[in-house]
Amino acid sequence: MRIELLCNESKYPDILACIFEGSQKRVDQICTPSGIVPRIDETFIRDHCNFSAIVDFPYGISETRIRVHEILLCAKRGIKTIDLVLNRYDLESSNLFAIRKDFKTCYSACKENKLHVRPVIEYRLAEENFMQELCFSLRENGASDIVLGTGSMVDDLLDNIISSKLIEDKLGIPVVSCSPILSKDHFNMFYESKIHGIRLKSYKILDNFVY
């Protein structure tokens, strides 16, 4: 199972601690909001860790040209993976046209700069039937995997597991779940469910798990 770490710390020493712990524990990826990327040494990004930048975190409500600008800035700093937060208002209103239009533009910018892009879906805002339609559309427009949840909303562990498995089993899209995983028992629930990956919300809980 793939293990990622969300680095969303407010203080610079905590950012460094998060990166250090992630490196020491050999997580598969360190994921940080794009606004934090300039605070990380560019050489370190390029040579020492596998980073993804979370664009327009946590609400995804900026207009597309601003999101594309963020993507281009991250590319210049050595980021190779973009986690694109989908617009929460469009999710709530089931506005597939707006989401697809934005994603296609951002996907093109990523492709031109040889970046891997993953949509981040705050699934608790969307209706269940719309989620299936949405994920199918994202897959058809270039998404090879999906991140479920930003980690900024109250979530339920079992709900996230069920939603992740539905997407993986019905559509064949690997899912990285960002859920409130706090203990070894929580970790085991995801591991036994055979979900593609998880994203831990704090470096302070890394010691709870055995790699």
PDB file of C-alpha atoms in Angstrom:
ATOM      1  CA  MET A   1       0.000   0.000   0.000  1.00  0.00           C
ATOM      2  CA  ARG A   2       1.249   3.431  -0.958  1.00  0.00           C
ATOM      3  CA  ILE A   3       1.855   5.802   1.985  1.00  0.00           C
ATOM      4  CA  GLU A   4       1.903   9.569   1.586  1.00  0.00           C
ATOM      5  CA  LEU A   5       2.345  12.362   4.135  1.00  0.00           C
ATOM      6  CA  LEU A   6       0.481  15.672   4.147  1.00  0.00           C
ATOM      7  CA  CYS A   7       2.839  18.522   5.085  1.00  0.00           C
ATOM      8  CA  ASN A   8       0.587  21.450   5.962  1.00  0.00           C
ATOM      9  CA  GLU A   9       2.521  22.958   8.849  1.00  0.00           C
ATOM     10  CA  SER A  10       2.345  26.686   9.596  1.00  0.00           C
ATOM     11  CA  LYS A  11       5.795  27.141  11.157  1.00  0.00           C
ATOM     12  CA  TYR A  12       9.047  26.679   9.279  1.00  0.00           C
ATOM     13  CA  PRO A  13      10.653  24.368  11.912  1.00  0.00           C
ATOM     14  CA  ASP A  14       7.581  22.135  11.700  1.00  0.00           C
ATOM     15  CA  ILE A  15       7.807  22.066   7.903  1.00  0.00           C
ATOM     16  CA  LEU A  16      11.427  20.907   8.209  1.00  0.00           C
ATOM     17  CA  ALA A  17      10.468  18.341  10.858  1.00  0.00           C
ATOM     18  CA  CYS A  18       7.699  17.001   8.642  1.00  0.00           C
ATOM     19  CA  ILE A  19      10.034  16.621   5.671  1.00  0.00           C
ATOM     20  CA  PHE A  20      12.741  15.032   7.833  1.00  0.00           C
ATOM     21  CA  GLU A  21      10.324  12.523   9.399  1.00  0.00           C
ATOM     22  CA  GLY A  22       8.818  11.699   6.008  1.00  0.00           C
ATOM     23  CA  SER A  23      12.282  11.068   4.583  1.00  0.00           C
ATOM     24  CA  GLN A  24      13.412   9.000   7.549  1.00  0.00           C
ATOM     25  CA  LYS A  25      10.284   6.845   7.480  1.00  0.00           C
ATOM     26  CA  ARG A  26      10.581   6.527   3.695  1.00  0.00           C
ATOM     27  CA  VAL A  27       7.035   7.539   2.825  1.00  0.00           C
ATOM     28  CA  ASP A  28       6.285   7.286  -0.875  1.00  0.00           C
ATOM     29  CA  GLN A  29       5.455  10.979  -1.255  1.00  0.00           C
ATOM     30  CA  ILE A  30       5.380  14.199   0.741  1.00  0.00           C
ATOM     31  CA  CYS A  31       2.395  16.308  -0.270  1.00  0.00           C
ATOM     32  CA  THR A  32       2.349  20.014   0.497  1.00  0.00           C
ATOM     33  CA  PRO A  33       0.148  22.983  -0.484  1.00  0.00           C
ATOM     34  CA  SER A  34       1.733  24.859  -3.378  1.00  0.00           C
ATOM     35  CA  GLY A  35       2.152  27.947  -1.173  1.00  0.00           C
ATOM     36  CA  ILE A  36       4.636  26.072   1.010  1.00  0.00           C
ATOM     37  CA  VAL A  37       6.771  24.875  -1.915  1.00  0.00           C
ATOM     38  CA  PRO A  38       8.861  28.125  -2.094  1.00  0.00           C
ATOM     39  CA  ARG A  39       9.909  27.539   1.518  1.00  0.00           C
ATOM     40  CA  ILE A  40      11.545  24.227   0.622  1.00  0.00           C
ATOM     41  CA  ASP A  41      15.023  24.212  -0.890  1.00  0.00           C
ATOM     42  CA  GLU A  42      14.731  23.611  -4.641  1.00  0.00           C
ATOM     43  CA  THR A  43      17.734  21.274  -4.723  1.00  0.00           C
ATOM     44  CA  PHE A  44      16.115  19.149  -2.042  1.00  0.00           C
ATOM     45  CA  ILE A  45      12.895  18.973  -4.065  1.00  0.00           C
ATOM     46  CA  ARG A  46      14.736  17.927  -7.204  1.00  0.00           C
ATOM     47  CA  ASP A  47      17.225  15.473  -5.717  1.00  0.00           C
ATOM     48  CA  HIS A  48      16.163  14.068  -2.356  1.00  0.00           C
ATOM     49  CA  CYS A  49      12.419  13.567  -1.907  1.00  0.00           C
ATOM     50  CA  ASN A  50       9.345  12.753  -3.929  1.00  0.00           C
ATOM     51  CA  PHE A  51       7.083  15.782  -3.531  1.00  0.00           C
ATOM     52  CA  SER A  52       3.644  16.664  -4.798  1.00  0.00           C
ATOM     53  CA  ALA A  53       2.193  20.173  -4.715  1.00  0.00           C
ATOM     54  CA  ILE A  54      -1.463  20.563  -3.763  1.00  0.00           C
ATOM     55  CA  VAL A  55      -2.804  23.349  -5.969  1.00  0.00           C
ATOM     56  CA  ASP A  56      -5.548  25.662  -4.676  1.00  0.00           C
ATOM     57  CA  PHE A  57      -5.670  23.961  -1.284  1.00  0.00           C
ATOM     58  CA  PRO A  58      -8.074  23.405   0.418  1.00  0.00           C
ATOM     59  CA  TYR A  59     -11.153  24.753  -1.421  1.00  0.00           C
ATOM     60  CA  GLY A  60     -10.192  24.694  -5.115  1.00  0.00           C
ATOM     61  CA  ILE A  61     -12.217  27.862  -5.819  1.00  0.00           C
ATOM     62  CA  SER A  62      -9.654  30.002  -7.671  1.00  0.00           C
ATOM     63  CA  GLU A  63     -10.254  30.645 -11.358  1.00  0.00           C
ATOM     64  CA  THR A  64      -8.527  28.344 -13.795  1.00  0.00           C
ATOM     65  CA  ARG A  65      -5.827  30.760 -14.970  1.00  0.00           C
ATOM     66  CA  ILE A  66      -4.635  31.225 -11.364  1.00  0.00           C
ATOM     67  CA  ARG A  67      -4.525  27.471 -10.884  1.00  0.00           C
ATOM     68  CA  VAL A  68      -2.505  27.077 -14.085  1.00  0.00           C
ATOM     69  CA  HIS A  69      -0.105  29.784 -12.868  1.00  0.00           C
ATOM     70  CA  GLU A  70       0.413  27.838  -9.633  1.00  0.00           C
ATOM     71  CA  ILE A  71       1.108  24.698 -11.648  1.00  0.00           C
ATOM     72  CA  LEU A  72       3.741  26.452 -13.758  1.00  0.00           C
ATOM     73  CA  LEU A  73       5.461  27.926 -10.695  1.00  0.00           C
ATOM     74  CA  CYS A  74       5.615  24.487  -9.076  1.00  0.00           C
ATOM     75  CA  ALA A  75       7.081  22.991 -12.258  1.00  0.00           C
ATOM     76  CA  LYS A  76       9.864  25.602 -12.233  1.00  0.00           C
ATOM     77  CA  ARG A  77      10.731  24.635  -8.670  1.00  0.00           C
ATOM     78  CA  GLY A  78      11.168  20.964  -9.519  1.00  0.00           C
ATOM     79  CA  ILE A  79       7.804  19.511  -8.504  1.00  0.00           C
ATOM     80  CA  LYS A  80       6.836  16.465 -10.578  1.00  0.00           C
ATOM     81  CA  THR A  81       3.309  15.722  -9.293  1.00  0.00           C
ATOM     82  CA  ILE A  82       0.369  18.121  -9.038  1.00  0.00           C
ATOM     83  CA  ASP A  83      -2.587  17.367  -6.767  1.00  0.00           C
ATOM     84  CA  LEU A  84      -5.377  19.546  -8.139  1.00  0.00           C
ATOM     85  CA  VAL A  85      -8.168  20.328  -5.658  1.00  0.00           C
ATOM     86  CA  LEU A  86     -11.531  20.307  -7.424  1.00  0.00           C
ATOM     87  CA  ASN A  87     -13.836  23.289  -6.882  1.00  0.00           C
ATOM     88  CA  ARG A  88     -15.980  22.611  -3.811  1.00  0.00           C
ATOM     89  CA  TYR A  89     -18.888  24.705  -5.102  1.00  0.00           C
ATOM     90  CA  ASP A  90     -18.970  22.748  -8.342  1.00  0.00           C
ATOM     91  CA  LEU A  91     -18.899  19.511  -6.349  1.00  0.00           C
ATOM     92  CA  GLU A  92     -21.830  20.611  -4.210  1.00  0.00           C
ATOM     93  CA  SER A  93     -23.866  21.634  -7.247  1.00  0.00           C
ATOM     94  CA  SER A  94     -22.847  18.578  -9.340  1.00  0.00           C
ATOM     95  CA  ASN A  95     -21.503  20.888 -12.046  1.00  0.00           C
ATOM     96  CA  LEU A  96     -19.644  18.340 -14.131  1.00  0.00           C
ATOM     97  CA  PHE A  97     -19.202  20.706 -17.079  1.00  0.00           C
ATOM     98  CA  ALA A  98     -17.305  23.292 -15.012  1.00  0.00           C
ATOM     99  CA  ILE A  99     -15.125  20.669 -13.298  1.00  0.00           C
ATOM    100  CA  ARG A 100     -14.283  18.954 -16.588  1.00  0.00           C
ATOM    101  CA  LYS A 101     -13.447  22.253 -18.323  1.00  0.00           C
ATOM    102  CA  ASP A 102     -11.107  23.328 -15.529  1.00  0.00           C
ATOM    103  CA  PHE A 103      -9.467  19.920 -15.229  1.00  0.00           C
ATOM    104  CA  LYS A 104      -8.802  19.619 -18.960  1.00  0.00           C
ATOM    105  CA  THR A 105      -7.050  23.006 -18.996  1.00  0.00           C
ATOM    106  CA  CYS A 106      -4.955  22.205 -15.937  1.00  0.00           C
ATOM    107  CA  TYR A 107      -4.189  18.731 -17.266  1.00  0.00           C
ATOM    108  CA  SER A 108      -2.893  20.245 -20.519  1.00  0.00           C
ATOM    109  CA  ALA A 109      -0.583  22.583 -18.566  1.00  0.00           C
ATOM    110  CA  CYS A 110       0.724  19.624 -16.580  1.00  0.00           C
ATOM    111  CA  LYS A 111       1.236  17.485 -19.646  1.00  0.00           C
ATOM    112  CA  GLU A 112       3.169  20.231 -21.433  1.00  0.00           C
ATOM    113  CA  ASN A 113       5.504  20.452 -18.432  1.00  0.00           C
ATOM    114  CA  LYS A 114       5.796  16.663 -17.946  1.00  0.00           C
ATOM    115  CA  LEU A 115       3.915  16.706 -14.660  1.00  0.00           C
ATOM    116  CA  HIS A 116       1.704  13.972 -13.270  1.00  0.00           C
ATOM    117  CA  VAL A 117      -1.678  15.361 -12.166  1.00  0.00           C
ATOM    118  CA  ARG A 118      -4.122  13.879  -9.668  1.00  0.00           C
ATOM    119  CA  PRO A 119      -7.550  15.368  -8.922  1.00  0.00           C
ATOM    120  CA  VAL A 120      -8.302  15.842  -5.211  1.00  0.00           C
ATOM    121  CA  ILE A 121     -12.008  15.329  -4.469  1.00  0.00           C
ATOM    122  CA  GLU A 122     -13.691  16.474  -1.264  1.00  0.00           C
ATOM    123  CA  TYR A 123     -16.128  13.625  -1.659  1.00  0.00           C
ATOM    124  CA  ARG A 124     -18.312  14.518   1.322  1.00  0.00           C
ATOM    125  CA  LEU A 125     -19.591  17.534  -0.610  1.00  0.00           C
ATOM    126  CA  ALA A 126     -20.784  15.486  -3.587  1.00  0.00           C
ATOM    127  CA  GLU A 127     -23.760  13.191  -4.064  1.00  0.00           C
ATOM    128  CA  GLU A 128     -22.885   9.510  -4.375  1.00  0.00           C
ATOM    129  CA  ASN A 129     -24.304   9.109  -7.896  1.00  0.00           C
ATOM    130  CA  PHE A 130     -22.420  12.189  -9.078  1.00  0.00           C
ATOM    131  CA  MET A 131     -19.164  10.816  -7.684  1.00  0.00           C
ATOM    132  CA  GLN A 132     -19.277   7.847 -10.047  1.00  0.00           C
ATOM    133  CA  GLU A 133     -20.016  10.054 -13.040  1.00  0.00           C
ATOM    134  CA  LEU A 134     -17.324  12.517 -11.996  1.00  0.00           C
ATOM    135  CA  CYS A 135     -14.591   9.908 -11.522  1.00  0.00           C
ATOM    136  CA  PHE A 136     -15.430   8.310 -14.867  1.00  0.00           C
ATOM    137  CA  SER A 137     -15.148  11.713 -16.561  1.00  0.00           C
ATOM    138  CA  LEU A 138     -11.833  12.473 -14.851  1.00  0.00           C
ATOM    139  CA  ARG A 139     -10.434   9.117 -15.936  1.00  0.00           C
ATOM    140  CA  GLU A 140     -11.520   9.756 -19.523  1.00  0.00           C
ATOM    141  CA  ASN A 141      -9.807  13.152 -19.434  1.00  0.00           C
ATOM    142  CA  GLY A 142      -6.426  11.951 -18.241  1.00  0.00           C
ATOM    143  CA  ALA A 143      -6.585  11.214 -14.508  1.00  0.00           C
ATOM    144  CA  SER A 144      -4.753   7.977 -13.776  1.00  0.00           C
ATOM    145  CA  ASP A 145      -5.474   8.083 -10.038  1.00  0.00           C
ATOM    146  CA  ILE A 146      -7.499  10.109  -7.534  1.00  0.00           C
ATOM    147  CA  VAL A 147      -6.964  11.568  -4.062  1.00  0.00           C
ATOM    148  CA  LEU A 148     -10.095  11.262  -1.938  1.00  0.00           C
ATOM    149  CA  GLY A 149     -10.371  14.090   0.599  1.00  0.00           C
ATOM    150  CA  THR A 150      -8.254  17.168   1.295  1.00  0.00           C
ATOM    151  CA  GLY A 151      -7.829  16.387   4.970  1.00  0.00           C
ATOM    152  CA  SER A 152      -9.380  19.740   5.894  1.00  0.00           C
ATOM    153  CA  MET A 153     -12.937  18.489   6.537  1.00  0.00           C
ATOM    154  CA  VAL A 154     -14.362  16.250   9.232  1.00  0.00           C
ATOM    155  CA  ASP A 155     -14.393  12.759   7.748  1.00  0.00           C
ATOM    156  CA  ASP A 156     -15.396   9.243   8.716  1.00  0.00           C
ATOM    157  CA  LEU A 157     -12.915   6.431   8.324  1.00  0.00           C
ATOM    158  CA  LEU A 158     -15.426   3.829   7.161  1.00  0.00           C
ATOM    159  CA  ASP A 159     -17.154   6.223   4.743  1.00  0.00           C
ATOM    160  CA  ASN A 160     -13.819   6.974   3.120  1.00  0.00           C
ATOM    161  CA  ILE A 161     -12.906   3.308   2.812  1.00  0.00           C
ATOM    162  CA  ILE A 162     -16.282   2.480   1.239  1.00  0.00           C
ATOM    163  CA  SER A 163     -16.070   5.378  -1.224  1.00  0.00           C
ATOM    164  CA  SER A 164     -12.485   4.512  -2.134  1.00  0.00           C
ATOM    165  CA  LYS A 165     -13.337   0.865  -2.789  1.00  0.00           C
ATOM    166  CA  LEU A 166     -16.366   1.792  -4.915  1.00  0.00           C
ATOM    167  CA  ILE A 167     -14.219   3.967  -7.154  1.00  0.00           C
ATOM    168  CA  GLU A 168     -11.446   1.391  -7.446  1.00  0.00           C
ATOM    169  CA  ASP A 169     -13.728  -1.607  -8.004  1.00  0.00           C
ATOM    170  CA  LYS A 170     -16.253  -0.016 -10.376  1.00  0.00           C
ATOM    171  CA  LEU A 171     -13.950   2.239 -12.396  1.00  0.00           C
ATOM    172  CA  GLY A 172     -10.513   0.696 -11.946  1.00  0.00           C
ATOM    173  CA  ILE A 173      -8.965   3.984 -10.794  1.00  0.00           C
ATOM    174  CA  PRO A 174      -6.367   3.774  -7.991  1.00  0.00           C
ATOM    175  CA  VAL A 175      -7.355   5.894  -4.991  1.00  0.00           C
ATOM    176  CA  VAL A 176      -5.204   7.578  -2.350  1.00  0.00           C
ATOM    177  CA  SER A 177      -7.375   8.131   0.714  1.00  0.00           C
ATOM    178  CA  CYS A 178      -6.808  11.189   2.919  1.00  0.00           C
ATOM    179  CA  SER A 179      -8.694  10.170   6.046  1.00  0.00           C
ATOM    180  CA  PRO A 180      -8.349  10.500   9.859  1.00  0.00           C
ATOM    181  CA  ILE A 181      -5.900   7.616  10.292  1.00  0.00           C
ATOM    182  CA  LEU A 182      -4.589   7.902  13.852  1.00  0.00           C
ATOM    183  CA  SER A 183      -3.705   4.418  15.031  1.00  0.00           C
ATOM    184  CA  LYS A 184      -2.303   1.103  13.880  1.00  0.00           C
ATOM    185  CA  ASP A 185      -5.854  -0.304  13.893  1.00  0.00           C
ATOM    186  CA  HIS A 186      -6.958   2.443  11.473  1.00  0.00           C
ATOM    187  CA  PHE A 187      -3.929   1.743   9.314  1.00  0.00           C
ATOM    188  CA  ASN A 188      -4.738  -1.985   9.256  1.00  0.00           C
ATOM    189  CA  MET A 189      -8.304  -1.296   8.133  1.00  0.00           C
ATOM    190  CA  PHE A 190      -7.009   0.386   4.985  1.00  0.00           C
ATOM    191  CA  TYR A 191      -4.298  -2.195   4.457  1.00  0.00           C
ATOM    192  CA  GLU A 192      -6.771  -5.064   4.683  1.00  0.00           C
ATOM    193  CA  SER A 193      -9.167  -3.255   2.330  1.00  0.00           C
ATOM    194  CA  LYS A 194      -6.359  -3.307  -0.275  1.00  0.00           C
ATOM    195  CA  ILE A 195      -6.849   0.336  -1.186  1.00  0.00           C
ATOM    196  CA  HIS A 196      -4.075   1.703  -3.402  1.00  0.00           C
ATOM    197  CA  GLY A 197      -2.813   4.302  -0.940  1.00  0.00           C
ATOM    198  CA  ILE A 198      -3.343   6.473   2.114  1.00  0.00           C
ATOM    199  CA  ARG A 199      -2.319  10.027   2.975  1.00  0.00           C
ATOM    200  CA  LEU A 200      -1.489  10.670   6.618  1.00  0.00           C
ATOM    201  CA  LYS A 201      -2.454  14.101   7.927  1.00  0.00           C
ATOM    202  CA  SER A 202       0.438  14.602  10.362  1.00  0.00           C
ATOM    203  CA  TYR A 203       4.071  13.568  10.606  1.00  0.00           C
ATOM    204  CA  LYS A 204       3.587  13.216  14.375  1.00  0.00           C
ATOM    205  CA  ILE A 205       1.712   9.936  13.935  1.00  0.00           C
ATOM    206  CA  LEU A 206       4.267   8.235  11.695  1.00  0.00           C
ATOM    207  CA  ASP A 207       5.723   6.350  14.655  1.00  0.00           C
ATOM    208  CA  ASN A 208       2.360   4.622  15.106  1.00  0.00           C
ATOM    209  CA  PHE A 209       2.984   2.511  12.033  1.00  0.00           C
ATOM    210  CA  VAL A 210       5.515  -0.116  11.062  1.00  0.00           C
ATOM    211  CA  TYR A 211       6.919   0.078   7.538  1.00  0.00           C
TER     212      TYR A 211
END
